[in-house]
Amino acid sequence: MSKKLATLISASIVFAPAVSAVELYKDNKNTVEVGGYLDVRVINTQNETEVVNGTSRINFGFTRKLKKDWTALALVEWGVNPVGSSDIIYNNRFESIQDEFLYNRLGYAGLSHEKYGQLTIGKQWGAWYDVVYGTNNSFVWDGNAAGVYTYNKDDGAVNGTGRGDKLVQYRYSYNDFSFAVQAQLKNSEFYTCDVTDISEEECEALWNSGDSAAQEVEFNYTFGASVTYTPTDMLTLTAGINRGEFDLTFGDGSTRNVEDLIYGAGIMWGNIDKPGLYVAANVNKNKNHDTDNIGRLIKDAIGIETFASYRFDNDFRPFIAYNMFDAGDDYVIQPNFNADPNDIFKRQFAVIGLHYLIDEDTIAYIEARKDFSDFESDNDDQQAQMEQSEDDGIAFGFRYKF
């Protein structure tokens, strides 16, 4: 297998957040690898101190050599909760509140060829993640401004920017450039109402009665693309876009189309796993792409993430990160329940931390977050809800890669 093809397949199987992989089996045709890590931590935030899961996961990667230099590949990955059920919500890692011991993170299969590129189908990291993954290196508070973990800090499955559901994705590399294009082929339909304390079944009944306060929403296909340029071993430049559409039909028969759009660029210098300086930043502009902390769709927002670290020769790696997601005021798209045009939503925080790489696959860490967010609403209850999941915090833990 050529070096270029092997690199393309390896990137697909263990793509960011990068994990090690151990070869379980190999013959002249097939290879099986296992990867992942266990991450456990103690965290203090929102006046609570608990032991929680730190996004632990396990994955199995498969490759098979085929005729005429083709290679088949597949991957399955599950999130693992080794510490038991925990209901603390500590800002932005949705995995920490999973009740199941195992839950699906990734699962796809495809074909790869050095000359023709790689095609994969299934639940996989979206093309948009290529643009912004460089700042995703804090273990506990890894940013929520890049448009990846959308819809109140979920995994980006719905609009394909994170671990996208039902993706068809094509990747190709040429010299210093890498490209990705994708289509999310799904059909989803649900009901929303501009009424508080109502179930979806009650909302559907209200829509069937012809009430204009109820909407049937279709959010189906999304499309994305990214380009990565690596002119030197130290410098990486990225850019990309992702787009979908909401089709709203109101109870009175009127309709509306709403665009879900995000686009932006990123830059990285260095390699976080190697000694020396590593710096990354990205910026995005988005519309109708994410929600505030009480689930209201945000009309327009700007997101910025930055990350800087330095790995010393003694294998200590201090870092600092800053994240800002600014929807400003007048951000709530109409119609929306209890929408106030004067509401302000600006998620903003800094993280400092220290990682000690006992070896390349065994890391002890401590991280602290300082919140600078600005949430304002004339509705005191809604303001309190928006503020609840954004707070200062400190955590220490241990990550064991395998």
mmCIF file of C-alpha atoms in Angstrom:
data_model
loop_
_atom_site.group_PDB
_atom_site.id
_atom_site.type_symbol
_atom_site.label_atom_id
_atom_site.label_comp_id
_atom_site.label_asym_id
_atom_site.label_seq_id
_atom_site.Cartn_x
_atom_site.Cartn_y
_atom_site.Cartn_z
ATOM 1 C CA MET A 1 0.000 0.000 0.000
ATOM 2 C CA SER A 2 1.445 3.408 -0.950
ATOM 3 C CA LYS A 3 2.279 6.011 1.687
ATOM 4 C CA LYS A 4 -0.259 8.494 0.280
ATOM 5 C CA LEU A 5 -3.112 5.981 0.313
ATOM 6 C CA ALA A 6 -2.183 4.743 3.781
ATOM 7 C CA THR A 7 -2.218 8.313 5.073
ATOM 8 C CA LEU A 8 -5.668 8.950 3.589
ATOM 9 C CA ILE A 9 -7.114 5.780 5.124
ATOM 10 C CA SER A 10 -5.442 6.380 8.481
ATOM 11 C CA ALA A 11 -6.816 9.905 8.625
ATOM 12 C CA SER A 12 -10.295 8.578 7.931
ATOM 13 C CA ILE A 13 -10.148 5.857 10.557
ATOM 14 C CA VAL A 14 -8.599 7.749 13.443
ATOM 15 C CA PHE A 15 -9.469 11.316 12.474
ATOM 16 C CA ALA A 16 -9.652 14.057 15.087
ATOM 17 C CA PRO A 17 -9.917 14.014 17.929
ATOM 18 C CA ALA A 18 -6.920 11.818 17.187
ATOM 19 C CA VAL A 19 -6.418 8.612 19.130
ATOM 20 C CA SER A 20 -3.846 5.887 18.989
ATOM 21 C CA ALA A 21 -4.602 2.580 17.319
ATOM 22 C CA VAL A 22 -3.289 -0.900 18.061
ATOM 23 C CA GLU A 23 -3.062 -3.511 15.340
ATOM 24 C CA LEU A 24 -5.001 -6.619 16.377
ATOM 25 C CA TYR A 25 -4.668 -8.643 13.202
ATOM 26 C CA LYS A 26 -2.928 -8.391 9.854
ATOM 27 C CA ASP A 27 -2.430 -10.712 6.939
ATOM 28 C CA ASN A 28 -1.597 -10.087 3.293
ATOM 29 C CA LYS A 29 -5.089 -8.728 2.702
ATOM 30 C CA ASN A 30 -6.847 -7.665 5.919
ATOM 31 C CA THR A 31 -5.968 -5.394 8.834
ATOM 32 C CA VAL A 32 -7.929 -4.892 12.063
ATOM 33 C CA GLU A 33 -7.094 -2.137 14.551
ATOM 34 C CA VAL A 34 -8.558 -1.040 17.862
ATOM 35 C CA GLY A 35 -8.313 2.492 19.216
ATOM 36 C CA GLY A 36 -9.827 4.858 21.724
ATOM 37 C CA TYR A 37 -9.272 5.842 25.307
ATOM 38 C CA LEU A 38 -10.710 5.875 28.782
ATOM 39 C CA ASP A 39 -10.913 9.326 30.337
ATOM 40 C CA VAL A 40 -12.149 9.829 33.891
ATOM 41 C CA ARG A 41 -12.180 13.119 35.770
ATOM 42 C CA VAL A 42 -13.255 14.961 38.871
ATOM 43 C CA ILE A 43 -14.985 18.231 38.091
ATOM 44 C CA ASN A 44 -16.258 21.130 40.149
ATOM 45 C CA THR A 45 -18.721 23.470 38.444
ATOM 46 C CA GLN A 46 -22.235 24.799 39.004
ATOM 47 C CA ASN A 47 -21.739 24.251 42.751
ATOM 48 C CA GLU A 48 -21.290 20.508 42.219
ATOM 49 C CA THR A 49 -18.277 18.201 42.550
ATOM 50 C CA GLU A 50 -18.511 14.824 40.843
ATOM 51 C CA VAL A 51 -16.601 12.046 39.174
ATOM 52 C CA VAL A 52 -17.681 12.008 35.523
ATOM 53 C CA ASN A 53 -16.870 10.344 32.231
ATOM 54 C CA GLY A 54 -14.517 12.293 29.994
ATOM 55 C CA THR A 55 -15.706 11.327 26.494
ATOM 56 C CA SER A 56 -14.277 7.811 26.691
ATOM 57 C CA ARG A 57 -14.652 5.769 23.519
ATOM 58 C CA ILE A 58 -13.543 2.620 21.725
ATOM 59 C CA ASN A 59 -13.328 2.059 17.978
ATOM 60 C CA PHE A 60 -12.505 -0.753 15.598
ATOM 61 C CA GLY A 61 -11.039 -0.002 12.181
ATOM 62 C CA PHE A 62 -10.926 -2.460 9.283
ATOM 63 C CA THR A 63 -9.095 -2.303 5.944
ATOM 64 C CA ARG A 64 -8.979 -4.823 3.132
ATOM 65 C CA LYS A 65 -6.791 -4.749 0.016
ATOM 66 C CA LEU A 66 -8.805 -5.226 -3.174
ATOM 67 C CA LYS A 67 -7.997 -5.559 -6.851
ATOM 68 C CA LYS A 68 -6.399 -2.766 -8.889
ATOM 69 C CA ASP A 69 -5.076 -0.851 -5.857
ATOM 70 C CA TRP A 70 -8.487 -0.350 -4.281
ATOM 71 C CA THR A 71 -8.884 -0.651 -0.513
ATOM 72 C CA ALA A 72 -12.096 -1.240 1.438
ATOM 73 C CA LEU A 73 -12.357 0.349 4.864
ATOM 74 C CA ALA A 74 -14.820 0.470 7.732
ATOM 75 C CA LEU A 75 -14.998 1.888 11.238
ATOM 76 C CA VAL A 76 -17.332 1.555 14.199
ATOM 77 C CA GLU A 77 -16.957 3.628 17.355
ATOM 78 C CA TRP A 78 -18.902 3.658 20.587
ATOM 79 C CA GLY A 79 -18.830 6.084 23.453
ATOM 80 C CA VAL A 80 -18.202 4.342 26.764
ATOM 81 C CA ASN A 81 -19.339 5.522 30.190
ATOM 82 C CA PRO A 82 -17.038 3.728 32.649
ATOM 83 C CA VAL A 83 -18.069 5.704 35.755
ATOM 84 C CA GLY A 84 -21.831 5.070 35.718
ATOM 85 C CA SER A 85 -24.723 7.450 35.163
ATOM 86 C CA SER A 86 -24.092 11.113 35.827
ATOM 87 C CA ASP A 87 -26.527 13.961 35.302
ATOM 88 C CA ILE A 88 -24.208 16.925 35.810
ATOM 89 C CA ILE A 89 -24.086 19.197 32.764
ATOM 90 C CA TYR A 90 -20.765 20.949 32.599
ATOM 91 C CA ASN A 91 -20.975 23.164 29.573
ATOM 92 C CA ASN A 92 -20.191 21.436 26.339
ATOM 93 C CA ARG A 93 -19.385 17.749 26.306
ATOM 94 C CA PHE A 94 -22.699 16.027 25.811
ATOM 95 C CA GLU A 95 -21.180 12.588 26.396
ATOM 96 C CA SER A 96 -20.960 13.241 30.116
ATOM 97 C CA ILE A 97 -24.719 12.957 30.541
ATOM 98 C CA GLN A 98 -25.230 9.675 28.690
ATOM 99 C CA ASP A 99 -27.018 7.019 30.727
ATOM 100 C CA GLU A 100 -25.978 4.097 28.500
ATOM 101 C CA PHE A 101 -22.745 2.234 29.052
ATOM 102 C CA LEU A 102 -22.311 2.158 25.237
ATOM 103 C CA TYR A 103 -23.708 4.624 22.703
ATOM 104 C CA ASN A 104 -23.050 5.184 19.013
ATOM 105 C CA ARG A 105 -20.474 7.783 17.971
ATOM 106 C CA LEU A 106 -19.349 6.719 14.485
ATOM 107 C CA GLY A 107 -20.043 3.981 11.977
ATOM 108 C CA TYR A 108 -19.233 3.973 8.271
ATOM 109 C CA ALA A 109 -17.744 1.965 5.401
ATOM 110 C CA GLY A 110 -16.251 2.843 2.054
ATOM 111 C CA LEU A 111 -13.629 2.478 -0.658
ATOM 112 C CA SER A 112 -10.297 4.227 -1.156
ATOM 113 C CA HIS A 113 -7.848 4.558 -4.028
ATOM 114 C CA GLU A 114 -4.618 6.544 -4.258
ATOM 115 C CA LYS A 115 -5.552 7.995 -7.629
ATOM 116 C CA TYR A 116 -9.320 8.405 -7.264
ATOM 117 C CA GLY A 117 -9.715 9.341 -3.587
ATOM 118 C CA GLN A 118 -12.005 7.942 -0.908
ATOM 119 C CA LEU A 119 -15.766 7.495 -0.652
ATOM 120 C CA THR A 120 -17.458 6.641 2.669
ATOM 121 C CA ILE A 121 -21.074 6.261 3.790
ATOM 122 C CA GLY A 122 -22.453 6.403 7.336
ATOM 123 C CA LYS A 123 -22.091 8.383 10.570
ATOM 124 C CA GLN A 124 -18.750 10.175 10.367
ATOM 125 C CA TRP A 125 -16.935 13.420 11.057
ATOM 126 C CA GLY A 126 -18.256 16.121 8.740
ATOM 127 C CA ALA A 127 -16.220 18.101 6.232
ATOM 128 C CA TRP A 128 -16.752 21.209 8.378
ATOM 129 C CA TYR A 129 -14.755 19.625 11.185
ATOM 130 C CA ASP A 130 -11.695 19.714 8.895
ATOM 131 C CA VAL A 131 -11.883 23.511 9.143
ATOM 132 C CA VAL A 132 -12.016 23.871 12.929
ATOM 133 C CA TYR A 133 -10.562 20.760 14.586
ATOM 134 C CA GLY A 134 -7.279 22.546 15.338
ATOM 135 C CA THR A 135 -8.695 24.274 18.416
ATOM 136 C CA ASN A 136 -10.392 21.149 19.781
ATOM 137 C CA ASN A 137 -7.610 20.200 22.188
ATOM 138 C CA SER A 138 -8.846 21.056 25.653
ATOM 139 C CA PHE A 139 -10.058 17.821 27.232
ATOM 140 C CA VAL A 140 -12.835 19.232 29.430
ATOM 141 C CA TRP A 141 -13.959 22.534 27.898
ATOM 142 C CA ASP A 142 -13.030 22.160 24.262
ATOM 143 C CA GLY A 143 -14.977 25.040 22.805
ATOM 144 C CA ASN A 144 -18.521 25.544 21.659
ATOM 145 C CA ALA A 145 -18.146 28.373 19.186
ATOM 146 C CA ALA A 146 -16.987 26.590 16.027
ATOM 147 C CA GLY A 147 -20.420 25.398 14.902
ATOM 148 C CA VAL A 148 -19.591 21.715 15.412
ATOM 149 C CA TYR A 149 -21.569 20.613 18.487
ATOM 150 C CA THR A 150 -24.830 22.259 17.477
ATOM 151 C CA TYR A 151 -28.331 22.294 18.976
ATOM 152 C CA ASN A 152 -27.505 23.008 22.596
ATOM 153 C CA LYS A 153 -24.138 21.243 22.643
ATOM 154 C CA ASP A 154 -25.107 18.029 20.904
ATOM 155 C CA ASP A 155 -22.746 16.132 18.581
ATOM 156 C CA GLY A 156 -23.504 17.926 15.306
ATOM 157 C CA ALA A 157 -25.341 14.895 13.914
ATOM 158 C CA VAL A 158 -28.406 16.771 12.653
ATOM 159 C CA ASN A 159 -26.740 19.220 10.272
ATOM 160 C CA GLY A 160 -23.609 17.197 9.505
ATOM 161 C CA THR A 161 -20.984 19.537 10.946
ATOM 162 C CA GLY A 162 -19.883 17.246 13.783
ATOM 163 C CA ARG A 163 -20.367 13.491 13.840
ATOM 164 C CA GLY A 164 -22.918 13.715 11.072
ATOM 165 C CA ASP A 165 -25.652 11.135 10.630
ATOM 166 C CA LYS A 166 -26.283 9.526 7.241
ATOM 167 C CA LEU A 167 -23.400 11.156 5.375
ATOM 168 C CA VAL A 168 -22.042 10.334 1.937
ATOM 169 C CA GLN A 169 -18.551 11.824 1.870
ATOM 170 C CA TYR A 170 -15.782 12.024 -0.724
ATOM 171 C CA ARG A 171 -12.162 12.927 0.095
ATOM 172 C CA TYR A 172 -9.261 13.580 -2.248
ATOM 173 C CA SER A 173 -5.662 14.729 -1.798
ATOM 174 C CA TYR A 174 -3.421 16.365 -4.382
ATOM 175 C CA ASN A 175 0.054 17.601 -3.489
ATOM 176 C CA ASP A 176 -0.381 20.024 -0.567
ATOM 177 C CA PHE A 177 -4.179 20.204 -0.875
ATOM 178 C CA SER A 178 -6.894 18.005 0.606
ATOM 179 C CA PHE A 179 -10.577 18.306 -0.289
ATOM 180 C CA ALA A 180 -13.780 16.933 1.185
ATOM 181 C CA VAL A 181 -17.344 17.161 -0.097
ATOM 182 C CA GLN A 182 -20.412 15.559 1.414
ATOM 183 C CA ALA A 183 -24.171 15.197 1.265
ATOM 184 C CA GLN A 184 -26.340 14.299 4.237
ATOM 185 C CA LEU A 185 -29.206 12.230 2.852
ATOM 186 C CA LYS A 186 -31.920 12.120 5.479
ATOM 187 C CA ASN A 187 -35.587 12.918 5.937
ATOM 188 C CA SER A 188 -36.698 14.469 9.210
ATOM 189 C CA GLU A 189 -39.979 16.068 10.167
ATOM 190 C CA PHE A 190 -41.191 17.482 13.479
ATOM 191 C CA TYR A 191 -43.610 20.010 14.961
ATOM 192 C CA THR A 192 -42.891 23.164 16.954
ATOM 193 C CA CYS A 193 -45.263 25.623 18.579
ATOM 194 C CA ASP A 194 -44.937 29.187 19.856
ATOM 195 C CA VAL A 195 -46.447 27.974 23.099
ATOM 196 C CA THR A 196 -44.624 27.020 26.276
ATOM 197 C CA ASP A 197 -45.191 23.717 28.102
ATOM 198 C CA ILE A 198 -46.601 21.765 25.168
ATOM 199 C CA SER A 199 -45.705 18.273 23.959
ATOM 200 C CA GLU A 200 -44.987 17.532 20.310
ATOM 201 C CA GLU A 201 -48.182 15.462 20.119
ATOM 202 C CA GLU A 202 -50.204 18.405 21.422
ATOM 203 C CA CYS A 203 -48.365 20.697 19.032
ATOM 204 C CA GLU A 204 -49.196 18.438 16.082
ATOM 205 C CA ALA A 205 -52.849 18.494 17.119
ATOM 206 C CA LEU A 206 -52.706 22.279 17.248
ATOM 207 C CA TRP A 207 -51.192 22.321 13.753
ATOM 208 C CA ASN A 208 -53.928 20.026 12.441
ATOM 209 C CA SER A 209 -56.521 22.411 13.876
ATOM 210 C CA GLY A 210 -55.169 25.186 11.628
ATOM 211 C CA ASP A 211 -53.542 27.316 14.345
ATOM 212 C CA SER A 212 -50.768 29.540 12.921
ATOM 213 C CA ALA A 213 -48.843 29.263 16.201
ATOM 214 C CA ALA A 214 -47.948 25.684 15.197
ATOM 215 C CA GLN A 215 -45.435 24.754 12.511
ATOM 216 C CA GLU A 216 -44.534 21.557 10.737
ATOM 217 C CA VAL A 217 -40.773 21.635 10.134
ATOM 218 C CA GLU A 218 -38.890 19.591 7.554
ATOM 219 C CA PHE A 219 -35.104 19.554 7.843
ATOM 220 C CA ASN A 220 -33.753 17.125 5.278
ATOM 221 C CA TYR A 221 -30.626 17.199 3.126
ATOM 222 C CA THR A 222 -27.490 19.155 4.022
ATOM 223 C CA PHE A 223 -24.317 19.711 1.979
ATOM 224 C CA GLY A 224 -20.773 20.564 2.983
ATOM 225 C CA ALA A 225 -17.264 21.033 1.616
ATOM 226 C CA SER A 226 -13.799 21.879 2.896
ATOM 227 C CA VAL A 227 -10.291 22.477 1.606
ATOM 228 C CA THR A 228 -7.029 22.101 3.520
ATOM 229 C CA TYR A 229 -3.712 23.550 2.343
ATOM 230 C CA THR A 230 -0.459 22.480 4.012
ATOM 231 C CA PRO A 231 2.387 24.428 2.391
ATOM 232 C CA THR A 232 4.911 23.366 5.074
ATOM 233 C CA ASP A 233 5.135 20.827 7.863
ATOM 234 C CA MET A 234 4.345 23.620 10.311
ATOM 235 C CA LEU A 235 1.558 25.593 8.617
ATOM 236 C CA THR A 236 -1.981 24.434 7.787
ATOM 237 C CA LEU A 237 -4.746 26.604 6.311
ATOM 238 C CA THR A 238 -8.387 25.495 6.134
ATOM 239 C CA ALA A 239 -11.694 26.778 4.783
ATOM 240 C CA GLY A 240 -15.171 25.344 4.349
ATOM 241 C CA ILE A 241 -18.935 25.669 4.219
ATOM 242 C CA ASN A 242 -22.013 23.687 5.263
ATOM 243 C CA ARG A 243 -25.620 24.366 4.242
ATOM 244 C CA GLY A 244 -29.113 22.997 4.874
ATOM 245 C CA GLU A 245 -32.717 24.242 4.816
ATOM 246 C CA PHE A 246 -35.687 24.310 7.158
ATOM 247 C CA ASP A 247 -39.051 24.211 5.374
ATOM 248 C CA LEU A 248 -41.813 25.490 7.662
ATOM 249 C CA THR A 249 -45.526 24.983 7.043
ATOM 250 C CA PHE A 250 -47.764 26.832 9.491
ATOM 251 C CA GLY A 251 -51.095 25.581 10.707
ATOM 252 C CA ASP A 252 -52.897 28.183 8.582
ATOM 253 C CA GLY A 253 -51.209 26.842 5.430
ATOM 254 C CA SER A 254 -48.585 29.550 4.954
ATOM 255 C CA THR A 255 -44.991 28.471 4.365
ATOM 256 C CA ARG A 256 -41.483 29.724 5.013
ATOM 257 C CA ASN A 257 -37.987 28.601 4.051
ATOM 258 C CA VAL A 258 -35.060 29.136 6.445
ATOM 259 C CA GLU A 259 -31.427 28.571 5.465
ATOM 260 C CA ASP A 260 -28.980 26.819 7.809
ATOM 261 C CA LEU A 261 -25.546 28.105 6.770
ATOM 262 C CA ILE A 262 -22.047 28.193 8.234
ATOM 263 C CA TYR A 263 -18.779 29.150 6.542
ATOM 264 C CA GLY A 264 -15.337 30.092 7.764
ATOM 265 C CA ALA A 265 -11.603 29.478 7.846
ATOM 266 C CA GLY A 266 -8.877 28.258 10.173
ATOM 267 C CA ILE A 267 -5.117 28.290 10.658
ATOM 268 C CA MET A 268 -2.716 25.994 12.553
ATOM 269 C CA TRP A 269 0.984 26.292 13.286
ATOM 270 C CA GLY A 270 3.000 23.368 14.607
ATOM 271 C CA ASN A 271 1.915 19.977 15.918
ATOM 272 C CA ILE A 272 0.310 19.693 19.328
ATOM 273 C CA ASP A 273 1.773 16.230 19.928
ATOM 274 C CA LYS A 274 5.360 17.300 19.228
ATOM 275 C CA PRO A 275 7.697 19.420 21.361
ATOM 276 C CA GLY A 276 7.444 23.158 20.883
ATOM 277 C CA LEU A 277 4.786 25.722 20.105
ATOM 278 C CA TYR A 278 1.362 24.926 18.730
ATOM 279 C CA VAL A 279 -1.141 27.665 17.821
ATOM 280 C CA ALA A 280 -4.563 27.367 16.163
ATOM 281 C CA ALA A 281 -7.470 29.694 15.443
ATOM 282 C CA ASN A 282 -10.666 29.672 13.413
ATOM 283 C CA VAL A 283 -13.550 32.019 12.699
ATOM 284 C CA ASN A 284 -17.003 31.371 11.283
ATOM 285 C CA LYS A 285 -20.152 33.215 10.282
ATOM 286 C CA ASN A 286 -23.388 31.284 10.651
ATOM 287 C CA LYS A 287 -27.142 31.734 10.355
ATOM 288 C CA ASN A 288 -29.924 29.500 11.680
ATOM 289 C CA HIS A 289 -27.230 26.944 12.462
ATOM 290 C CA ASP A 290 -27.345 26.621 16.234
ATOM 291 C CA THR A 291 -29.568 27.293 19.236
ATOM 292 C CA ASP A 292 -29.202 29.284 22.417
ATOM 293 C CA ASN A 293 -29.170 27.507 25.776
ATOM 294 C CA ILE A 294 -32.951 27.216 25.889
ATOM 295 C CA GLY A 295 -33.316 25.777 22.396
ATOM 296 C CA ARG A 296 -34.236 28.830 20.313
ATOM 297 C CA LEU A 297 -32.787 28.965 16.811
ATOM 298 C CA ILE A 298 -30.198 31.735 16.425
ATOM 299 C CA LYS A 299 -30.687 33.938 13.388
ATOM 300 C CA ASP A 300 -27.100 35.193 12.955
ATOM 301 C CA ALA A 301 -23.890 34.641 14.895
ATOM 302 C CA ILE A 302 -20.127 34.871 14.705
ATOM 303 C CA GLY A 303 -17.894 32.242 16.293
ATOM 304 C CA ILE A 304 -14.191 32.487 17.159
ATOM 305 C CA GLU A 305 -11.957 29.849 18.744
ATOM 306 C CA THR A 306 -8.260 30.123 19.600
ATOM 307 C CA PHE A 307 -5.830 27.697 21.200
ATOM 308 C CA ALA A 308 -2.129 27.917 22.068
ATOM 309 C CA SER A 309 0.108 25.372 23.804
ATOM 310 C CA TYR A 310 3.765 24.603 24.311
ATOM 311 C CA ARG A 311 5.130 21.126 24.929
ATOM 312 C CA PHE A 312 8.346 21.263 26.925
ATOM 313 C CA ASP A 313 11.120 18.684 26.820
ATOM 314 C CA ASN A 314 9.926 17.372 30.203
ATOM 315 C CA ASP A 315 6.555 16.521 28.538
ATOM 316 C CA PHE A 316 4.504 19.128 30.368
ATOM 317 C CA ARG A 317 2.120 20.903 27.982
ATOM 318 C CA PRO A 318 0.476 24.073 29.331
ATOM 319 C CA PHE A 319 -2.181 25.687 27.159
ATOM 320 C CA ILE A 320 -4.622 28.546 26.998
ATOM 321 C CA ALA A 321 -7.799 28.777 24.904
ATOM 322 C CA TYR A 322 -10.388 31.456 24.222
ATOM 323 C CA ASN A 323 -13.845 30.949 22.702
ATOM 324 C CA MET A 324 -16.539 33.422 21.732
ATOM 325 C CA PHE A 325 -19.937 32.816 20.128
ATOM 326 C CA ASP A 326 -21.753 36.105 19.650
ATOM 327 C CA ALA A 327 -25.372 36.206 18.510
ATOM 328 C CA GLY A 328 -25.799 39.786 19.708
ATOM 329 C CA ASP A 329 -29.285 41.106 20.256
ATOM 330 C CA ASP A 330 -32.272 40.610 17.949
ATOM 331 C CA TYR A 331 -30.944 37.103 17.364
ATOM 332 C CA VAL A 332 -34.110 35.030 17.845
ATOM 333 C CA ILE A 333 -35.722 34.070 14.582
ATOM 334 C CA GLN A 334 -39.458 34.599 14.431
ATOM 335 C CA PRO A 335 -41.738 32.888 15.141
ATOM 336 C CA ASN A 336 -40.362 31.585 18.418
ATOM 337 C CA PHE A 337 -42.000 31.148 21.771
ATOM 338 C CA ASN A 338 -41.571 34.078 24.164
ATOM 339 C CA ALA A 339 -39.134 35.684 21.730
ATOM 340 C CA ASP A 340 -37.790 39.026 22.934
ATOM 341 C CA PRO A 341 -36.009 41.172 20.336
ATOM 342 C CA ASN A 342 -33.844 42.625 23.105
ATOM 343 C CA ASP A 343 -32.399 39.297 24.255
ATOM 344 C CA ILE A 344 -28.579 39.099 24.140
ATOM 345 C CA PHE A 345 -26.632 35.877 23.736
ATOM 346 C CA LYS A 346 -22.838 35.963 23.891
ATOM 347 C CA ARG A 347 -21.088 32.804 25.025
ATOM 348 C CA GLN A 348 -17.510 33.682 25.963
ATOM 349 C CA PHE A 349 -14.918 31.935 28.105
ATOM 350 C CA ALA A 350 -11.242 31.177 28.554
ATOM 351 C CA VAL A 351 -9.608 27.894 29.555
ATOM 352 C CA ILE A 352 -6.143 27.328 30.983
ATOM 353 C CA GLY A 353 -4.729 23.897 31.580
ATOM 354 C CA LEU A 354 -1.735 21.674 32.022
ATOM 355 C CA HIS A 355 -1.320 18.251 30.423
ATOM 356 C CA TYR A 356 1.442 15.932 31.570
ATOM 357 C CA LEU A 357 2.263 13.290 28.976
ATOM 358 C CA ILE A 358 3.519 10.449 31.154
ATOM 359 C CA ASP A 359 4.027 8.809 27.798
ATOM 360 C CA GLU A 360 2.411 9.466 24.428
ATOM 361 C CA ASP A 361 -0.698 7.487 25.350
ATOM 362 C CA THR A 362 -1.011 8.224 29.076
ATOM 363 C CA ILE A 363 -1.921 11.748 30.152
ATOM 364 C CA ALA A 364 -2.699 13.376 33.492
ATOM 365 C CA TYR A 365 -4.306 16.808 33.300
ATOM 366 C CA ILE A 366 -5.852 19.738 35.115
ATOM 367 C CA GLU A 367 -7.997 22.413 33.431
ATOM 368 C CA ALA A 368 -9.891 25.480 34.614
ATOM 369 C CA ARG A 369 -12.520 27.599 32.901
ATOM 370 C CA LYS A 370 -13.363 31.256 33.491
ATOM 371 C CA ASP A 371 -16.682 32.363 32.045
ATOM 372 C CA PHE A 372 -17.211 35.859 30.598
ATOM 373 C CA SER A 373 -20.562 35.205 28.907
ATOM 374 C CA ASP A 374 -23.213 37.869 28.487
ATOM 375 C CA PHE A 375 -26.825 36.700 28.547
ATOM 376 C CA GLU A 376 -29.621 39.223 28.900
ATOM 377 C CA SER A 377 -33.382 38.838 28.730
ATOM 378 C CA ASP A 378 -36.388 40.691 30.078
ATOM 379 C CA ASN A 379 -37.639 37.254 31.065
ATOM 380 C CA ASP A 380 -35.739 36.421 34.272
ATOM 381 C CA ASP A 381 -36.501 32.694 34.025
ATOM 382 C CA GLN A 382 -35.119 32.479 30.494
ATOM 383 C CA GLN A 383 -32.001 34.418 31.433
ATOM 384 C CA ALA A 384 -31.399 32.051 34.343
ATOM 385 C CA GLN A 385 -31.787 29.056 32.019
ATOM 386 C CA MET A 386 -29.280 30.497 29.553
ATOM 387 C CA GLU A 387 -26.761 31.165 32.319
ATOM 388 C CA GLN A 388 -27.132 27.812 34.040
ATOM 389 C CA SER A 389 -24.930 25.750 31.742
ATOM 390 C CA GLU A 390 -22.218 28.415 31.407
ATOM 391 C CA ASP A 391 -20.104 28.670 34.542
ATOM 392 C CA ASP A 392 -16.600 28.723 35.959
ATOM 393 C CA GLY A 393 -15.110 25.345 36.739
ATOM 394 C CA ILE A 394 -12.045 23.286 37.460
ATOM 395 C CA ALA A 395 -11.326 19.643 36.678
ATOM 396 C CA PHE A 396 -8.511 17.134 36.903
ATOM 397 C CA GLY A 397 -8.355 13.704 35.362
ATOM 398 C CA PHE A 398 -6.513 10.897 33.664
ATOM 399 C CA ARG A 399 -6.633 9.741 30.036
ATOM 400 C CA TYR A 400 -5.462 6.271 29.049
ATOM 401 C CA LYS A 401 -5.223 5.704 25.293
ATOM 402 C CA PHE A 402 -5.149 2.246 23.772
#
